[in-house]
Coordinates of C-alpha atoms in Angstrom, one line a residue:
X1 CA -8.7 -1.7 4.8
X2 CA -10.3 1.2 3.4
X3 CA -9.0 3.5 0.9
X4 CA -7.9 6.7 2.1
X5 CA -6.0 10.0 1.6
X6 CA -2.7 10.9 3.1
X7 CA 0.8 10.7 1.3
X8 CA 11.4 4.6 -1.3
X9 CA 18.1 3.8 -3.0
X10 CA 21.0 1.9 -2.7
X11 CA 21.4 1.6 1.0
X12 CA 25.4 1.5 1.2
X13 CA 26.8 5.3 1.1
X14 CA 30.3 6.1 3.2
X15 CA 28.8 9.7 4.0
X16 CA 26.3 8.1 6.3
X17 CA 28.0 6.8 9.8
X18 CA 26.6 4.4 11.8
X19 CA 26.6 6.8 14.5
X20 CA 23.8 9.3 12.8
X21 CA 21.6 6.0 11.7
X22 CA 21.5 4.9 15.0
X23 CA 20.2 8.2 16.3
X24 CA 17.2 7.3 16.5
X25 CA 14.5 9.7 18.2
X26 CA 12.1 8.1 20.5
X27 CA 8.6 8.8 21.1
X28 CA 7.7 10.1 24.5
X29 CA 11.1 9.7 25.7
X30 CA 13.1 6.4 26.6
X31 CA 11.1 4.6 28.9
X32 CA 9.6 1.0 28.0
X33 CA 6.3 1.9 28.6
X34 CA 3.6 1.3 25.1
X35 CA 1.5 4.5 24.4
X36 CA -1.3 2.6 26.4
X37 CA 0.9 3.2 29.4
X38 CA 1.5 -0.1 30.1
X39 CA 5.2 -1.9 30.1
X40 CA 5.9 -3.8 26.7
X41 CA 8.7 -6.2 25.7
X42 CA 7.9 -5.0 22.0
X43 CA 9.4 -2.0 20.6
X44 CA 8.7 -0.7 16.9
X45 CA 11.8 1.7 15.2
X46 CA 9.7 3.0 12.3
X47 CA 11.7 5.1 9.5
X48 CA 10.7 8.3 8.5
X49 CA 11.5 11.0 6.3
X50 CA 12.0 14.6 7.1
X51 CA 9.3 14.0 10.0
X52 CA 6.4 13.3 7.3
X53 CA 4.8 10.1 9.2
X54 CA 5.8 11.2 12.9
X55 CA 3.4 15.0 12.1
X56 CA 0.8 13.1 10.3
X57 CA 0.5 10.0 13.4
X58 CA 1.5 12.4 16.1
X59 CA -1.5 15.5 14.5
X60 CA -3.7 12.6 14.1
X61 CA -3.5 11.0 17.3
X62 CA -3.3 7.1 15.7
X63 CA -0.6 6.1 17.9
X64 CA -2.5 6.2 20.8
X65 CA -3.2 3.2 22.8
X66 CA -0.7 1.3 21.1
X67 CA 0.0 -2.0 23.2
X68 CA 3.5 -2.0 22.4
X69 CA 6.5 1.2 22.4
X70 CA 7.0 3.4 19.5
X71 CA 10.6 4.6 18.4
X72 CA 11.3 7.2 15.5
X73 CA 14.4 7.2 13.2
X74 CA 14.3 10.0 11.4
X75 CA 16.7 10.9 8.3
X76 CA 16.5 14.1 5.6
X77 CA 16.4 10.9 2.2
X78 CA 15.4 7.2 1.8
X79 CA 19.7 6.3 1.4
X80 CA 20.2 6.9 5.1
X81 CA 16.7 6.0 6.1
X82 CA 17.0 2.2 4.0
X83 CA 20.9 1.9 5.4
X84 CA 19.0 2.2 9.4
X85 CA 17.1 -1.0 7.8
X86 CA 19.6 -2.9 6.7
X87 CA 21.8 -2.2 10.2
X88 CA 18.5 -3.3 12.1
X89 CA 18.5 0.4 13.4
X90 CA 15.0 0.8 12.0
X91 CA 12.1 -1.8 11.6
X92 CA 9.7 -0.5 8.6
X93 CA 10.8 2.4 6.1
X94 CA 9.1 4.9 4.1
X95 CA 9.8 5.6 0.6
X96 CA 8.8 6.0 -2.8
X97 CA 9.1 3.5 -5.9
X98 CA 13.0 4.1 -7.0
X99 CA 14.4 4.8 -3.9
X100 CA 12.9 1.3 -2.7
X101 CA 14.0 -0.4 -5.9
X102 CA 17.7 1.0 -5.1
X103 CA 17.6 -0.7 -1.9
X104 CA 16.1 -4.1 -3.1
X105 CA 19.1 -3.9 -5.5
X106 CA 21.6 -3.4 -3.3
X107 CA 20.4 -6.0 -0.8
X108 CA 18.8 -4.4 1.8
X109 CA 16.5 -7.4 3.2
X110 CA 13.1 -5.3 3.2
X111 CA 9.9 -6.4 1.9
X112 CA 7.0 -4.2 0.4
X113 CA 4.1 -4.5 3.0
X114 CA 2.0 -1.7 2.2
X115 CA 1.6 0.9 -0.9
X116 CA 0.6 4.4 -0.9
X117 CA -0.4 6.7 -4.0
X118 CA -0.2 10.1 -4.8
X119 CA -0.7 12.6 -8.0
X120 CA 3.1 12.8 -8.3
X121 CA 2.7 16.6 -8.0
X122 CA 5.2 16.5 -5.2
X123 CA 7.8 15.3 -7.0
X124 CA 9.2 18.2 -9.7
X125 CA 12.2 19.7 -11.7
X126 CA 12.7 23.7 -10.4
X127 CA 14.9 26.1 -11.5
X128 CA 16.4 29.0 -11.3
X129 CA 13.6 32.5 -11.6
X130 CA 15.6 34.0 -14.6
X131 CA 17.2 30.5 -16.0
X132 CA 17.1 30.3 -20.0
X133 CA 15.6 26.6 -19.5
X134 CA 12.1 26.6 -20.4
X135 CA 11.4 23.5 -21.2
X136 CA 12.5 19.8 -20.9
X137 CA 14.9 19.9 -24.3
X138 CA 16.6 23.1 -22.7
X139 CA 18.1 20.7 -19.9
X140 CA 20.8 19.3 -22.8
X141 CA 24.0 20.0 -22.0
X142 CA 22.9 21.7 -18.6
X143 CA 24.0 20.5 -14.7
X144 CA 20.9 19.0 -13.2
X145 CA 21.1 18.1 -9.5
X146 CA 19.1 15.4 -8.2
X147 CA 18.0 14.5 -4.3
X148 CA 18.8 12.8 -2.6
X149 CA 21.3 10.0 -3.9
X150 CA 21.4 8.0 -7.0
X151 CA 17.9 6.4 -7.5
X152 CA 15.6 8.7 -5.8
X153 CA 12.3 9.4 -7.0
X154 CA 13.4 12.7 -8.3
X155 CA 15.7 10.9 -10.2
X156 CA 13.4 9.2 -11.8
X157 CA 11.3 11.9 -13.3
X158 CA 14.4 13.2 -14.7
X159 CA 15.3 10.3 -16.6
X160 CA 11.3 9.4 -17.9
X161 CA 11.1 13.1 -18.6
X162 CA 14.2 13.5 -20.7
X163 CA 13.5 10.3 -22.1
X164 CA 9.9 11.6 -23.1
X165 CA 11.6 14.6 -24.6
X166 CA 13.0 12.7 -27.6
X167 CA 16.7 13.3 -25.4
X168 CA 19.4 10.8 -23.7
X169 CA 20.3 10.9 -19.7
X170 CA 23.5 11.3 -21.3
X171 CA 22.5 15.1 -22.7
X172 CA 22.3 16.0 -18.9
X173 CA 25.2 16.1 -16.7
X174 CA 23.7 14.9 -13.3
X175 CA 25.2 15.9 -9.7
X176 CA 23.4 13.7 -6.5
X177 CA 23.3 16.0 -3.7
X178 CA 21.4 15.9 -0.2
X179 CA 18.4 17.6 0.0
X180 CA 19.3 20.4 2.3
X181 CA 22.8 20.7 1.0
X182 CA 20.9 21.3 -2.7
X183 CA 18.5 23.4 -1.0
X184 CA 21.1 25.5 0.0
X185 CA 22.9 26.0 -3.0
X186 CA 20.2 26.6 -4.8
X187 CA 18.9 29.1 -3.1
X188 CA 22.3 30.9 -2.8
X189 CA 22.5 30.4 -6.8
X190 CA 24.8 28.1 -7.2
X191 CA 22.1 25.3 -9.2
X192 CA 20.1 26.2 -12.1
X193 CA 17.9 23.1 -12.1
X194 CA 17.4 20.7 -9.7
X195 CA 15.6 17.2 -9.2
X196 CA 13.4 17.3 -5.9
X197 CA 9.9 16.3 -4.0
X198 CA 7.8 17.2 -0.7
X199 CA 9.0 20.0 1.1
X200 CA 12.2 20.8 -0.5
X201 CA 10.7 21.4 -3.8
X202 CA 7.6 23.6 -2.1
X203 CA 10.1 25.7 -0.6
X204 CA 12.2 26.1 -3.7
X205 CA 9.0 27.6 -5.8
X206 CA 8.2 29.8 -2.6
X207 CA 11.6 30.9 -2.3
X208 CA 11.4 31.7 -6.4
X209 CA 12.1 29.1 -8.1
X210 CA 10.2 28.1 -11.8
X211 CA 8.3 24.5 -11.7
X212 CA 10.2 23.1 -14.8
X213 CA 7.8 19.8 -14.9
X214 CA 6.0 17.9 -12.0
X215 CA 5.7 14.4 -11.8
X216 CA 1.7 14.9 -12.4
X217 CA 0.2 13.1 -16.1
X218 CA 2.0 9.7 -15.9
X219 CA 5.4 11.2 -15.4
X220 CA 5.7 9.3 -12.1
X221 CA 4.3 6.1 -10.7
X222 CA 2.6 8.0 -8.3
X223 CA 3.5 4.8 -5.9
X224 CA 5.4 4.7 -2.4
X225 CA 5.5 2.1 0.0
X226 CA 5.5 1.2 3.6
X227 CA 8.5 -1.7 4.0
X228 CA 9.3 -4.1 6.7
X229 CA 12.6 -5.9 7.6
X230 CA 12.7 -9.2 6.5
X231 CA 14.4 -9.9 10.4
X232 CA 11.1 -7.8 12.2
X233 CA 8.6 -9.9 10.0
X234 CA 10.4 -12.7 11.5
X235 CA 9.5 -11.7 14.8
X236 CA 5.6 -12.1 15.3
X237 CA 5.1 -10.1 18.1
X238 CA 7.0 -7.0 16.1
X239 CA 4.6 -8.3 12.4
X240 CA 1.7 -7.7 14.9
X241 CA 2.8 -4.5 15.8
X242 CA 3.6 -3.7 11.9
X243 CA 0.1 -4.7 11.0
X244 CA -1.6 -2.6 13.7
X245 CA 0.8 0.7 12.9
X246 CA -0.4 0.2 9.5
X247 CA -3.9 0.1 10.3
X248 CA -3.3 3.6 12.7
X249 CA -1.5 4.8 9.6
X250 CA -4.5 4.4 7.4
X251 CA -6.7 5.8 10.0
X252 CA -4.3 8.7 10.0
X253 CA -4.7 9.4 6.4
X254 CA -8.1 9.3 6.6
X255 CA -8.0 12.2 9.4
X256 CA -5.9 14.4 7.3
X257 CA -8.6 13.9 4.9
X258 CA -11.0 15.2 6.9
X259 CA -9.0 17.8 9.0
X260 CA -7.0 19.7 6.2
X261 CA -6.3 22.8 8.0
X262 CA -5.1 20.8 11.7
X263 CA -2.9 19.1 9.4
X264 CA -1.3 22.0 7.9
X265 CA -0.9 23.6 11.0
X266 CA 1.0 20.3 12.6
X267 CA 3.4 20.5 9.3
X268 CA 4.1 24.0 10.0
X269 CA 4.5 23.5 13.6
X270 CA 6.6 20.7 13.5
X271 CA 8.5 20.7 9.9
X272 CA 9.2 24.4 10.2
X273 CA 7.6 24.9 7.0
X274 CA 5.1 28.5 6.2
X275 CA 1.8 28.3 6.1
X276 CA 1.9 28.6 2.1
X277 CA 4.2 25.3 1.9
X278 CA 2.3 23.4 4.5
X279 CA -1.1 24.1 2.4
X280 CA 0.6 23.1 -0.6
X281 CA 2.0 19.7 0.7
X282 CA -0.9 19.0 2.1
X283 CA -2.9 19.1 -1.0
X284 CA 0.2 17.0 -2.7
X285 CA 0.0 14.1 0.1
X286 CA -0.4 10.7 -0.7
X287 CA -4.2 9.9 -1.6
X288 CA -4.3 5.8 -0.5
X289 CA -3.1 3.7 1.2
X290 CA -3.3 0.4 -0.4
X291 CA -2.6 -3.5 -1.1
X292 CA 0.6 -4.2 -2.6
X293 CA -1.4 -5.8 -5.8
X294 CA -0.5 -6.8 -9.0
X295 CA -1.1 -3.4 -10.4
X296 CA 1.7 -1.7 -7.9
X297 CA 4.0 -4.2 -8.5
X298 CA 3.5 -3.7 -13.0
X299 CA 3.5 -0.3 -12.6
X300 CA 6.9 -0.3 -10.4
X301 CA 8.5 -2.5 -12.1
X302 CA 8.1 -0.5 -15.2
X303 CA 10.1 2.0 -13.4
X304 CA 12.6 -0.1 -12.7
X305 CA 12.9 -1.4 -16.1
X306 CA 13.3 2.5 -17.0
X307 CA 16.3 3.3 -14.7
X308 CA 17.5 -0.7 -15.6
X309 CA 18.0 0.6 -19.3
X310 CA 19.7 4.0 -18.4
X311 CA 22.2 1.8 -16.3
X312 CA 20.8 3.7 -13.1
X313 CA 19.9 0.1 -11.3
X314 CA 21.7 -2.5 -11.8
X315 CA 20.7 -5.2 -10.8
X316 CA 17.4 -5.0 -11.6
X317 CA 15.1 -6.6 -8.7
X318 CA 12.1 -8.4 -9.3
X319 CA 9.4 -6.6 -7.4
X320 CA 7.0 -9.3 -6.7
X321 CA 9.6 -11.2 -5.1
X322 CA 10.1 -8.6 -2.5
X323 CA 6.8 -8.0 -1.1
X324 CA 4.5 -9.1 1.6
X325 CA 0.7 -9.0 1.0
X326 CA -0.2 -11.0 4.3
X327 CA -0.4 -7.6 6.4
X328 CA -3.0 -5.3 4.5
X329 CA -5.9 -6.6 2.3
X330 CA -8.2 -5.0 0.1

């Protein structure tokens, strides 16, 4: 598979009901016909975050022709998103590093099948225009919120961060809030600092808030991945179909690569974001899609080990004992 550009939490949570996880959105409406028009027995749930992979397939066009039906389930975070896994509401997910660590840990039965990279520079610490915080060490003592729920990626920059900064995650007083809810609040004032990625923290900076620290220069993985249920890679008809959405997927990234400016307008068109945010996350999006090789799995565990130590994850899962390199190859 070639390399090319483009763009994972404990998954138990009483806020979530079943009856928003299983509200799935399906693509081109609820009939059991596959893309390619004709009828299928096969039908692919694949999880998704604040629409990222349903704009990039749908701009793209990499869904097309696909022998068997697509189905979206679409949540705001990677809790609800990995919580739709482990009710068999949604077949693969789409996370980054921590958030899919979280879920390993608390036992959702998801394997690793494909990785993606980025520069980290979507993942960032904002705050307030006229806050006093100007650097890491002015975060002692302060409120930080962090999106979406314990473990998130945002989370995890925090804590490396801090921990970089010669301080303790004790020194910060963290609050987990929901990415829209902390949106809102901060926007009304009511956060100084808060822990976000993608969208969320684009919008923050346009709406004037201060970049604190990105998760650019090592301060981040960089790493997401693309994860199966262990019950759908039972089931070879549905592997096949995982193995040929991931192939579409890297197609995909390789169109955003070379169609910048189509892809900025889908995000704008369909994540409801300004022209100014959709350029940004676009040039933020992941840059491979890639093996799940020996070097992911180091570099992610050294993450986990990270959050292990500040008693964020426990337990701490073995990453190479969750993955499954059988579906893309170098």
């Amino acid at each position: 598979m070639t390399r090319t550009t483009g763009r994972a939490v404990r998954a138990l949570g009483a806020t979530f009901s079943l009856t928003a996880l299983l509200a799935t959105t399906a693509c081109g409406g609820d009939s059991e016909a596959a893309s390619d028009g004709s009828s299928s027995r096969v039908t692919l749930t694949i999880g998704d975050q604040a629409k990222n992979l349903q704009t990039l397939l749908n701009a793209s066009g990499a869904l097309k022709g696909t022998s068997y039906k697509v189905k979206w389930a679409e949540f705001e975070g990677a809790a609800p998103l990995f919580q739709a896994v482990q009710a068999g509401a949604a077949d693969t997910s789409y996370a980054a590093d921590l958030p899919t660590l979280q879920a390993l840990s608390g036992g959702v039965p998801v394997k690793a099948v494909g990785a993606l990279r980025n520069d980290g520079t979507h993942t960032g610490i904002v705050v307030r225009q006229g806050s006093s915080v100007r650097s890491v060490k002015d975060l002692k003592g302060k409120k930080v919120v962090a999106s979406s729920a314990k473990g998130s990626i945002a989370e995890y920059l925090l804590a490396h961060v801090l921990q970089q900064a010669g301080l303790s995650y004790d020194d910060v007083k963290v609050q987990y809030l929901l990415p829209t809810d902390a949106q809102a609040a901060f926007t009304s004032g009511k956060i100084e600092a808060w822990a976000t990625f993608g969208v969320y923290k684009a919008v923050a900076e346009q709406q004037g808030g201060r970049l604190l620290v990105n998760g650019a220069d090592g301060h981040v993985s960089g790493y997401g991945f693309i994860g199966a249920s262990e019950e759908a890679l039972a089931d070879q008809d549905k592997k096949a179909a995982i193995a040929d959405y991931l192939r579409r997927l890297d197609k995909a990234l390789a169109w955003s690569q070379e169609h910048p400016d189509d892809y900025a307008k889908a995000i704008q068109q369909n994540n409801g974001a300004s022209a100014e945010v959709a350029k940004t996350l676009v040039s933020q999006s992941n840059s491979e899609l890639l093996p799940v090789s020996s070097q992911v799995i180091d570099a992610v565990q050294k993450v986990g080990d990270t959050m292990h130590g500040i008693g964020v994850l426990t337990p701490n899962p073995t990453v190479a004992d969750h993955v499954d390199t059988s579906l893309v190859k170098e």
